[in-house]
Amino acid sequence: MPKMSLPTFPKFDIHSDENSVGIRWTKYVNQLENLFVAMDISSKKRKKALLLHYAGEDVFDIHQTLPDTSAEDEYDQSKTALTNYFQPQVNREFEVFEFRQMKQLQEETVDQFATRLRQKSKHCDFADNDGEIKSQIIQGCTSNDLRRKALRDNLDLTKLLSTARAMEIANKQADKMRKSEETNAVRQKTFSEPNIKQSTSQSKERKKQKCRNCGGRYPHRSSCPAFGQICDYCKKENHFASQCLKRKTRERRKVQNVDENSASSSDGENSSTSSRSDDETTTKGAYSFGVKAKVHQIGKLPKTEIRLNDHKMKIIVDTGSSINIVEETTVNKMRNKPKLQKSDISAFAYGQKEKLRIRGKFSASVESKDKIVTATFYVVPGDYGNLLSYATAVDLNIIPVIQKVKIPKKELTEEYRDVFEGFGKLKDKRIKIHIDENIAPVAEPHRRIPFHVRNKVEEELKRLEQQDVIEKAVGPTPWVSPIVVAPRAKNPNQIRICVEIRKAINTKSKMNN
């Protein structure tokens, strides 16, 4: 007779979760019967033998103790007996509790979440199964948009699942489009650097058209409205508070630039950039304070790899910079060259007063290993390196923001082990209790100790004696106080021993002040 090789099938674990043993047994039998169909096994005798073989030794021992299971060919009878044995252990209230605690997992779709809920609800005996599943989806789903939609439109379970599928597909398609599309949707402009003389003459004309005392148009048709008026800020005459020079000077943000002679004279040094707004009186400037490095130290700069406008590039992470800077040579290498928009800031090299030439700015998608964001980059000529600002680096999860450092308890106890081990004592001090000799000693009777804690009391007394906390009395003693046994609050399995001394000490002793 040829040998028969049985396929592998897991045994039934009775003790893994005793609260759900009945549910797990029903599922196990259904899976095993699917195997019988696949193997084309129809004999009830063979089914019973395979059931007891695959289920394992624990199930076999239980089967031997059950009544009406001795017949060899009665597979249905054995299955029913084992099911009745495990089924009473199904706790409906516990199943309902677990159903209420179910939440949608992070990478799980709403359909998958609904399937898990439906499987769990089989053992909850709900009157309205679909209604309970719908309520749990609304409470436990990860999408706030779906939750608002369900609460607003009062959807049933079928419409809720259909809406969830449509929203999930739309989100995936939108993410895919966002990654592939060109993010800088600025209209094309012909950018040219302004003529310095022309801008200077225009600014002079603007200044001539504005009165420095009242802020109105100049020249006036009649006398200046501010003439003879007292400023509310400096209390001087002939100007309004809005045009007070003293007030403007105080409100203007002052930036102290620290110049280093060695930095300006040494060769081969790179300076990070700082930028400020053209109108310092109305808007706050953007500043960048980077790290200087000599040529042979460039490799030590904090560089990372990103994809800017779908172009792979290396960039220096500058936590002191508030703007992103990219070289013009890098922009020219891009396959999808961005369209530049006129810059609205003035950039300065660190510690310098001369403006950097900015070709323009553009907005584009920036991708790191963990995240994709949209950021604005300023294009400068030359080959001085690309800079990634602090804000963009944080948005891309390149730089973590740490606000609080926690020291694990285990590390502290290991480092200061001598403080946390042993029994705490007051060293080099001997205490004497002063007792009035005229009062007769009190010996209180021993209190009965509960039987179930007597062994623990003996162990605790031995431990305290070994640690030199207590001493064994030898011979008769005039003062005797009973002990009181109490469980520890944090660990009820342990006890602590107290002494009842109200009669013996508190009323008979005199403390030495």
Tab-separated table of C-alpha atoms in Angstrom, residues 194-207:
chain	number	residue	atom	x	y	z
A	194	PRO	CA	15.411	97.204	-12.736
A	195	ASN	CA	17.475	100.169	-13.800
A	196	ILE	CA	19.092	101.596	-10.676
A	197	LYS	CA	18.967	105.219	-11.858
A	198	GLN	CA	15.371	104.902	-12.964
A	199	SER	CA	14.234	103.353	-9.664
A	200	THR	CA	16.139	106.015	-7.705
A	201	SER	CA	14.496	108.866	-9.602
A	202	GLN	CA	11.066	107.275	-9.219
A	203	SER	CA	11.531	106.878	-5.471
A	204	LYS	CA	12.559	110.538	-5.204
A	205	GLU	CA	9.440	111.593	-7.064
A	206	ARG	CA	7.305	109.477	-4.728
A	207	LYS	CA	8.954	111.073	-1.722
